């Protein structure tokens, strides 16, 4: 029997149809740990467990704040050669700069959610500048001039030239019939207030769908995307915020699944895997108006290559310590993770085509766990 929060109802059909799995109790871990070991401090734990910045970095890269490479970017490093001359589009973010997409050689490409996704230098691409119709072309020449005596100036101009060319190529591909056929996200109504709101996550995922539709025109074979939605740090007003956030996520994921079912007449769902990630979950104890920072949490993985309709991992006993009851699966009101981010990411990476040897480098703590692959991918 599987029950969902009512606000997650839109993705229940995806689960029942076998394209959505629940990965239970995932969290940042260096090695397996029990409550007794955590209390005795006899096992290693990640640095600054309940810090937003550090745990976001751990989830995206395996290391604490200040790390320079993420596992999505490192996947891109290994597979970018398959994207030919357009490898610049290997790692794409709709949510600004993210360490998740930072690689050794891959440079993440940030896009907007507008009709022309690539951010352009308007002064060089418009029809006029300061009232002159020829000024934009002259501005382009100046910006792209690499005839500098100093190497720094020449290198900078070269980067800008590449950026301008990439923006033009991507925006041109975004006008193709497969891309323009992607429907806009449906309207969204806040279940608490009844007001119509913008579902930013759905807008971002539809932009990802458009980039997937544009991929054939650009010769792209493998891409990693990053989207984000805030508002989950519910120390206050949780009863109003959480249902809205859950409903937005459910609508966004269900819409994305439906969109991928028909990209130019092709079902792309088996080629795309969508997964959730967060720095940590929330405590099972209230602070009076919300909940506080916790540790382990449950996550969704969605796609045609997902062995869906099931829950993977050890679902914890729920309940805080009270009287003679001492819950072995929870501490400080939060769940003790039984699956690591390394295992979670490595399972997705194996499906994506990353070798076991490379996964061991990208996820150095993977060797500390008996099951490096959690088995939820085909």
Short mmCIF file of C-alpha atoms in Angstrom, two decimals:
data_model
loop_
_atom_site.label_atom_id
_atom_site.label_comp_id
_atom_site.label_asym_id
_atom_site.label_seq_id
_atom_site.Cartn_x
_atom_site.Cartn_y
_atom_site.Cartn_z
CA UNK A 1 0.00 0.00 0.00
CA UNK A 2 1.32 3.43 -0.95
CA UNK A 3 -0.15 6.69 0.23
CA UNK A 4 0.74 10.20 -0.91
CA UNK A 5 0.12 13.60 0.58
CA UNK A 6 -3.06 14.92 -1.10
CA UNK A 7 -1.08 17.76 -2.70
CA UNK A 8 1.05 15.17 -4.54
CA UNK A 9 -1.96 13.60 -6.26
CA UNK A 10 -0.92 14.72 -9.80
CA UNK A 11 2.09 12.39 -9.78
CA UNK A 12 0.25 9.33 -8.40
CA UNK A 13 -0.69 8.14 -11.93
CA UNK A 14 2.99 8.36 -12.93
CA UNK A 15 3.85 6.14 -9.93
CA UNK A 16 1.05 3.68 -10.74
CA UNK A 17 2.20 3.51 -14.38
CA UNK A 18 5.70 2.51 -13.27
CA UNK A 19 7.65 5.66 -14.14
CA UNK A 20 8.07 7.05 -10.61
CA UNK A 21 9.91 5.54 -7.64
CA UNK A 22 10.33 6.70 -4.06
CA UNK A 23 13.85 6.46 -2.64
CA UNK A 24 13.46 6.28 1.12
CA UNK A 25 15.57 8.07 3.68
CA UNK A 26 18.46 9.46 1.62
CA UNK A 27 20.96 11.80 3.21
CA UNK A 28 24.54 12.99 3.27
CA UNK A 29 26.75 10.25 4.71
CA UNK A 30 30.45 9.46 4.82
CA UNK A 31 29.79 5.87 5.89
CA UNK A 32 26.83 3.89 7.28
CA UNK A 33 25.89 5.02 10.76
CA UNK A 34 23.41 4.03 13.46
CA UNK A 35 21.84 6.20 16.11
CA UNK A 36 24.04 4.63 18.77
CA UNK A 37 27.17 5.32 16.71
CA UNK A 38 26.04 8.89 16.05
CA UNK A 39 25.43 9.48 19.76
CA UNK A 40 28.81 7.96 20.67
CA UNK A 41 30.52 9.86 17.82
CA UNK A 42 32.21 6.63 16.79
CA UNK A 43 31.55 7.07 13.05
CA UNK A 44 32.43 9.87 10.65
CA UNK A 45 29.67 12.29 9.62
CA UNK A 46 29.62 15.06 7.01
CA UNK A 47 30.84 18.49 8.07
CA UNK A 48 28.18 20.85 9.46
CA UNK A 49 25.26 18.46 9.12
CA UNK A 50 22.47 20.96 9.69
CA UNK A 51 23.91 23.90 7.74
CA UNK A 52 22.09 24.87 4.53
CA UNK A 53 25.16 25.97 2.58
CA UNK A 54 27.30 23.00 3.56
CA UNK A 55 24.64 20.36 3.01
CA UNK A 56 23.61 21.83 -0.34
CA UNK A 57 27.27 21.55 -1.34
CA UNK A 58 27.47 17.97 -0.05
CA UNK A 59 24.38 16.98 -2.01
CA UNK A 60 25.65 18.58 -5.20
CA UNK A 61 29.31 17.62 -4.94
CA UNK A 62 30.06 15.31 -2.02
CA UNK A 63 32.09 17.98 -0.19
CA UNK A 64 31.25 20.94 2.05
CA UNK A 65 30.88 24.61 1.11
CA UNK A 66 33.64 25.96 -1.11
CA UNK A 67 33.91 22.91 -3.36
CA UNK A 68 34.45 23.69 -7.06
CA UNK A 69 33.09 20.60 -8.85
CA UNK A 70 29.71 18.85 -8.73
CA UNK A 71 28.75 15.38 -9.83
CA UNK A 72 26.48 16.61 -12.63
CA UNK A 73 29.35 18.62 -14.11
CA UNK A 74 31.72 15.67 -13.78
CA UNK A 75 29.21 13.48 -15.63
CA UNK A 76 29.29 16.14 -18.32
CA UNK A 77 33.10 16.08 -18.44
CA UNK A 78 33.02 12.39 -19.31
CA UNK A 79 30.24 12.51 -21.90
CA UNK A 80 30.61 15.95 -23.53
CA UNK A 81 32.64 14.58 -26.44
CA UNK A 82 29.46 12.94 -27.74
CA UNK A 83 27.97 16.41 -28.20
CA UNK A 84 30.53 17.35 -30.85
CA UNK A 85 31.11 21.02 -31.53
CA UNK A 86 28.18 22.03 -29.32
CA UNK A 87 29.54 20.57 -26.07
CA UNK A 88 29.01 24.01 -24.51
CA UNK A 89 25.35 23.01 -24.04
CA UNK A 90 26.19 19.83 -22.09
CA UNK A 91 25.31 21.28 -18.67
CA UNK A 92 22.38 23.70 -18.60
CA UNK A 93 20.88 25.54 -15.63
CA UNK A 94 17.59 27.43 -15.49
CA UNK A 95 18.30 28.50 -11.92
CA UNK A 96 21.57 30.41 -12.07
CA UNK A 97 25.00 29.14 -11.12
CA UNK A 98 25.02 25.74 -9.41
CA UNK A 99 28.00 23.77 -8.12
CA UNK A 100 26.16 20.62 -9.24
CA UNK A 101 26.91 21.49 -12.89
CA UNK A 102 30.52 22.59 -12.36
CA UNK A 103 33.02 20.22 -13.95
CA UNK A 104 36.72 20.09 -14.60
CA UNK A 105 36.35 21.24 -18.20
CA UNK A 106 32.59 21.66 -18.61
CA UNK A 107 31.29 25.20 -18.17
CA UNK A 108 27.64 25.32 -17.19
CA UNK A 109 25.42 27.23 -19.59
CA UNK A 110 22.75 29.35 -17.92
CA UNK A 111 19.49 30.00 -19.75
CA UNK A 112 16.38 32.04 -19.12
CA UNK A 113 12.85 30.67 -19.26
CA UNK A 114 11.78 33.07 -22.02
CA UNK A 115 11.06 32.37 -25.68
CA UNK A 116 14.74 32.99 -26.49
CA UNK A 117 16.52 31.02 -23.76
CA UNK A 118 20.09 32.22 -24.36
CA UNK A 119 20.90 35.53 -22.70
CA UNK A 120 22.12 37.92 -25.41
CA UNK A 121 24.09 41.17 -25.46
CA UNK A 122 21.21 43.34 -26.60
CA UNK A 123 23.36 46.26 -27.74
CA UNK A 124 25.05 43.99 -30.27
CA UNK A 125 21.97 42.13 -31.46
CA UNK A 126 19.25 44.80 -31.75
CA UNK A 127 18.15 46.66 -34.87
CA UNK A 128 19.49 49.99 -33.64
CA UNK A 129 21.75 51.48 -31.02
CA UNK A 130 21.60 55.14 -30.00
CA UNK A 131 19.42 55.76 -33.07
CA UNK A 132 21.90 54.22 -35.50
CA UNK A 133 21.02 51.15 -37.59
CA UNK A 134 24.68 50.26 -38.18
CA UNK A 135 25.85 50.69 -34.57
CA UNK A 136 24.92 47.14 -33.42
CA UNK A 137 27.17 45.61 -36.08
CA UNK A 138 30.00 47.95 -35.13
CA UNK A 139 29.49 47.12 -31.46
CA UNK A 140 29.73 43.42 -32.32
CA UNK A 141 33.04 44.00 -34.09
CA UNK A 142 34.43 45.89 -31.12
CA UNK A 143 33.30 43.31 -28.57
CA UNK A 144 34.68 40.38 -30.56
CA UNK A 145 37.98 42.01 -31.53
CA UNK A 146 40.76 39.67 -30.37
CA UNK A 147 43.61 41.80 -31.66
CA UNK A 148 44.83 42.75 -28.19
CA UNK A 149 48.49 42.99 -27.30
CA UNK A 150 47.73 41.61 -23.84
CA UNK A 151 46.75 37.94 -23.54
CA UNK A 152 44.02 38.67 -20.99
CA UNK A 153 42.20 41.02 -23.35
CA UNK A 154 42.44 38.57 -26.24
CA UNK A 155 41.24 35.67 -24.07
CA UNK A 156 38.33 37.72 -22.74
CA UNK A 157 37.28 38.74 -26.24
CA UNK A 158 37.53 35.12 -27.34
CA UNK A 159 35.20 34.01 -24.54
CA UNK A 160 32.69 36.75 -25.39
CA UNK A 161 32.86 35.82 -29.10
CA UNK A 162 32.12 32.20 -28.21
CA UNK A 163 29.28 33.25 -25.92
CA UNK A 164 27.65 35.41 -28.59
CA UNK A 165 27.91 32.66 -31.17
CA UNK A 166 26.50 30.09 -28.76
CA UNK A 167 23.57 32.35 -27.89
CA UNK A 168 22.72 32.83 -31.54
CA UNK A 169 22.90 29.08 -32.25
CA UNK A 170 20.75 28.15 -29.25
CA UNK A 171 18.12 30.80 -29.89
CA UNK A 172 17.93 29.76 -33.53
CA UNK A 173 17.40 26.13 -32.51
CA UNK A 174 14.74 27.31 -30.04
CA UNK A 175 12.63 28.59 -32.94
CA UNK A 176 12.44 25.12 -34.52
CA UNK A 177 9.04 23.43 -34.88
CA UNK A 178 9.76 20.75 -32.25
CA UNK A 179 10.57 23.43 -29.70
CA UNK A 180 7.72 25.81 -30.44
CA UNK A 181 5.28 22.89 -30.20
CA UNK A 182 6.12 22.45 -26.49
CA UNK A 183 3.05 23.73 -24.63
CA UNK A 184 3.40 26.34 -21.89
CA UNK A 185 2.86 25.09 -18.35
CA UNK A 186 -0.77 24.95 -17.24
CA UNK A 187 -2.15 27.53 -14.84
CA UNK A 188 -1.58 26.82 -11.17
CA UNK A 189 -3.87 27.54 -8.22
CA UNK A 190 -2.52 27.78 -4.69
CA UNK A 191 -4.45 25.11 -2.74
CA UNK A 192 -4.38 27.19 0.45
CA UNK A 193 -5.31 30.65 -0.82
CA UNK A 194 -7.15 29.75 -4.03
CA UNK A 195 -5.09 32.35 -5.90
CA UNK A 196 -3.61 31.69 -9.33
CA UNK A 197 0.18 31.79 -9.10
CA UNK A 198 3.19 31.19 -11.31
CA UNK A 199 4.62 27.72 -10.79
CA UNK A 200 8.29 28.57 -11.30
CA UNK A 201 9.33 24.91 -11.20
CA UNK A 202 6.90 23.99 -13.97
CA UNK A 203 8.15 26.93 -16.06
CA UNK A 204 11.73 25.72 -15.62
CA UNK A 205 10.94 22.11 -16.46
CA UNK A 206 9.05 23.15 -19.59
CA UNK A 207 12.16 25.12 -20.56
CA UNK A 208 14.18 21.92 -20.09
CA UNK A 209 11.67 20.14 -22.36
CA UNK A 210 12.27 22.82 -24.98
CA UNK A 211 16.04 22.30 -24.71
CA UNK A 212 15.53 18.56 -25.13
CA UNK A 213 13.42 19.24 -28.22
CA UNK A 214 16.19 21.48 -29.59
CA UNK A 215 18.91 18.88 -28.97
CA UNK A 216 18.71 17.07 -32.35
CA UNK A 217 19.18 20.33 -34.26
CA UNK A 218 22.32 20.99 -32.21
CA UNK A 219 23.67 17.44 -32.45
CA UNK A 220 23.44 16.84 -28.68
CA UNK A 221 23.43 13.32 -27.23
CA UNK A 222 23.91 13.72 -23.46
CA UNK A 223 22.90 16.66 -21.27
CA UNK A 224 22.58 17.41 -17.58
CA UNK A 225 20.04 20.00 -16.39
CA UNK A 226 19.56 21.84 -13.11
CA UNK A 227 16.29 23.42 -11.93
CA UNK A 228 15.47 24.74 -8.47
CA UNK A 229 12.61 25.88 -6.26
CA UNK A 230 13.06 27.56 -2.89
CA UNK A 231 10.63 28.14 -0.03
CA UNK A 232 11.18 24.88 1.85
CA UNK A 233 12.98 26.30 4.90
CA UNK A 234 9.76 26.18 6.86
CA UNK A 235 10.71 27.36 10.33
CA UNK A 236 7.54 29.48 10.16
CA UNK A 237 4.11 29.22 8.49
CA UNK A 238 4.69 25.60 7.45
CA UNK A 239 0.99 24.72 7.31
CA UNK A 240 0.50 27.34 4.61
CA UNK A 241 3.80 26.90 2.75
CA UNK A 242 4.30 23.14 2.55
CA UNK A 243 1.05 22.17 0.78
CA UNK A 244 1.68 24.85 -1.83
CA UNK A 245 5.27 23.70 -2.40
CA UNK A 246 4.26 20.05 -2.67
CA UNK A 247 1.45 20.88 -5.08
CA UNK A 248 3.81 22.92 -7.28
CA UNK A 249 6.32 20.09 -7.42
CA UNK A 250 3.65 17.52 -8.23
CA UNK A 251 2.14 19.62 -11.01
CA UNK A 252 5.55 20.43 -12.47
CA UNK A 253 6.70 16.80 -12.54
CA UNK A 254 3.43 15.47 -13.92
CA UNK A 255 3.39 18.14 -16.66
CA UNK A 256 7.02 17.38 -17.55
CA UNK A 257 6.26 13.66 -17.81
CA UNK A 258 3.29 14.35 -20.11
CA UNK A 259 5.33 16.74 -22.26
CA UNK A 260 8.18 14.26 -22.71
CA UNK A 261 5.67 11.64 -23.87
CA UNK A 262 5.41 13.46 -27.21
CA UNK A 263 8.38 15.45 -28.49
CA UNK A 264 7.74 15.63 -32.21
CA UNK A 265 5.85 12.34 -32.08
CA UNK A 266 8.59 10.57 -30.08
CA UNK A 267 8.21 9.37 -26.49
CA UNK A 268 11.36 10.71 -24.79
CA UNK A 269 10.57 9.53 -21.28
CA UNK A 270 12.93 6.55 -21.37
CA UNK A 271 15.79 8.89 -22.32
CA UNK A 272 15.21 11.38 -19.48
CA UNK A 273 15.51 10.78 -15.74
CA UNK A 274 14.29 13.44 -13.32
CA UNK A 275 15.22 13.27 -9.64
CA UNK A 276 14.71 15.44 -6.58
CA UNK A 277 17.42 16.65 -4.22
CA UNK A 278 17.51 18.84 -1.13
CA UNK A 279 20.02 19.75 1.55
CA UNK A 280 17.97 17.97 4.24
CA UNK A 281 14.41 17.30 5.36
CA UNK A 282 12.56 18.76 8.35
CA UNK A 283 12.20 17.64 11.96
CA UNK A 284 9.21 15.62 13.09
CA UNK A 285 8.93 17.92 16.08
CA UNK A 286 7.38 21.36 15.78
CA UNK A 287 8.85 24.65 16.94
CA UNK A 288 5.34 26.04 17.34
CA UNK A 289 4.89 27.44 13.83
CA UNK A 290 6.96 25.11 11.67
CA UNK A 291 9.84 22.65 11.74
CA UNK A 292 13.60 22.89 11.82
CA UNK A 293 16.62 21.45 10.00
CA UNK A 294 16.78 17.64 9.98
CA UNK A 295 18.79 14.99 8.08
CA UNK A 296 17.44 12.07 6.03
CA UNK A 297 14.57 12.57 3.58
CA UNK A 298 12.58 10.79 0.87
CA UNK A 299 13.06 11.57 -2.82
CA UNK A 300 11.39 10.97 -6.17
CA UNK A 301 13.03 9.58 -9.30
CA UNK A 302 10.94 9.75 -12.49
CA UNK A 303 11.41 8.49 -16.04
CA UNK A 304 10.81 5.65 -18.45
CA UNK A 305 14.05 3.96 -17.37
CA UNK A 306 13.03 4.04 -13.69
CA UNK A 307 11.80 0.83 -12.09
CA UNK A 308 8.82 2.70 -10.75
CA UNK A 309 5.78 1.86 -8.70
CA UNK A 310 7.94 0.92 -5.72
CA UNK A 311 9.76 2.26 -2.67
CA UNK A 312 13.49 1.59 -2.46
CA UNK A 313 15.55 1.41 0.71
CA UNK A 314 14.68 1.13 4.37
CA UNK A 315 11.66 3.18 5.38
CA UNK A 316 12.34 4.36 8.94
CA UNK A 317 10.29 3.91 12.05
CA UNK A 318 8.63 7.26 12.72
CA UNK A 319 8.23 8.81 16.14
CA UNK A 320 10.37 10.81 18.54
CA UNK A 321 11.90 9.39 21.69
CA UNK A 322 9.34 9.48 24.47
CA UNK A 323 9.42 7.68 27.80
CA UNK A 324 10.56 4.10 27.30
CA UNK A 325 10.27 4.38 23.51
CA UNK A 326 13.66 5.04 21.92
CA UNK A 327 13.38 5.18 18.15
CA UNK A 328 16.54 3.63 16.61
CA UNK A 329 15.89 5.38 13.29
CA UNK A 330 15.57 8.98 14.46
CA UNK A 331 17.67 11.49 16.39
CA UNK A 332 16.97 15.11 17.33
CA UNK A 333 13.55 14.67 15.76
CA UNK A 334 15.04 13.79 12.36
CA UNK A 335 15.57 10.58 10.41
CA UNK A 336 18.97 8.88 10.38
CA UNK A 337 19.74 8.32 6.68
CA UNK A 338 20.06 4.72 5.54
CA UNK A 339 21.03 5.58 1.94
CA UNK A 340 23.78 7.99 1.00
CA UNK A 341 23.75 10.73 -1.60
CA UNK A 342 26.73 8.91 -3.14
CA UNK A 343 24.65 5.75 -3.71
CA UNK A 344 21.73 7.79 -5.03
CA UNK A 345 23.89 9.74 -7.49
CA UNK A 346 25.94 6.72 -8.54
CA UNK A 347 22.81 4.74 -9.41
CA UNK A 348 21.66 7.56 -11.70
CA UNK A 349 25.19 7.93 -13.07
CA UNK A 350 25.41 4.24 -14.00
CA UNK A 351 22.22 4.57 -16.06
CA UNK A 352 23.61 7.71 -17.67
CA UNK A 353 26.65 5.81 -18.93
CA UNK A 354 29.31 6.55 -16.31
CA UNK A 355 31.65 3.63 -15.66
CA UNK A 356 32.09 2.09 -12.19
CA UNK A 357 35.71 3.27 -12.22
CA UNK A 358 34.70 6.87 -12.84
CA UNK A 359 31.83 6.69 -10.35
CA UNK A 360 34.32 5.67 -7.66
CA UNK A 361 36.31 8.85 -8.39
CA UNK A 362 33.30 11.16 -8.53
CA UNK A 363 31.81 9.63 -5.35
CA UNK A 364 34.84 8.78 -3.18
CA UNK A 365 32.69 7.67 -0.24
CA UNK A 366 30.91 5.09 -2.40
CA UNK A 367 33.43 2.41 -1.39
CA UNK A 368 32.19 2.66 2.21
CA UNK A 369 28.75 1.25 1.29
CA UNK A 370 27.96 -2.36 0.47
CA UNK A 371 25.46 -1.49 -2.28
CA UNK A 372 26.92 1.15 -4.64
CA UNK A 373 23.90 0.75 -6.94
CA UNK A 374 20.46 0.98 -5.36
CA UNK A 375 18.76 -0.80 -8.27
CA UNK A 376 15.98 1.66 -9.08
CA UNK A 377 17.14 2.21 -12.69
CA UNK A 378 16.84 -0.21 -15.62
#
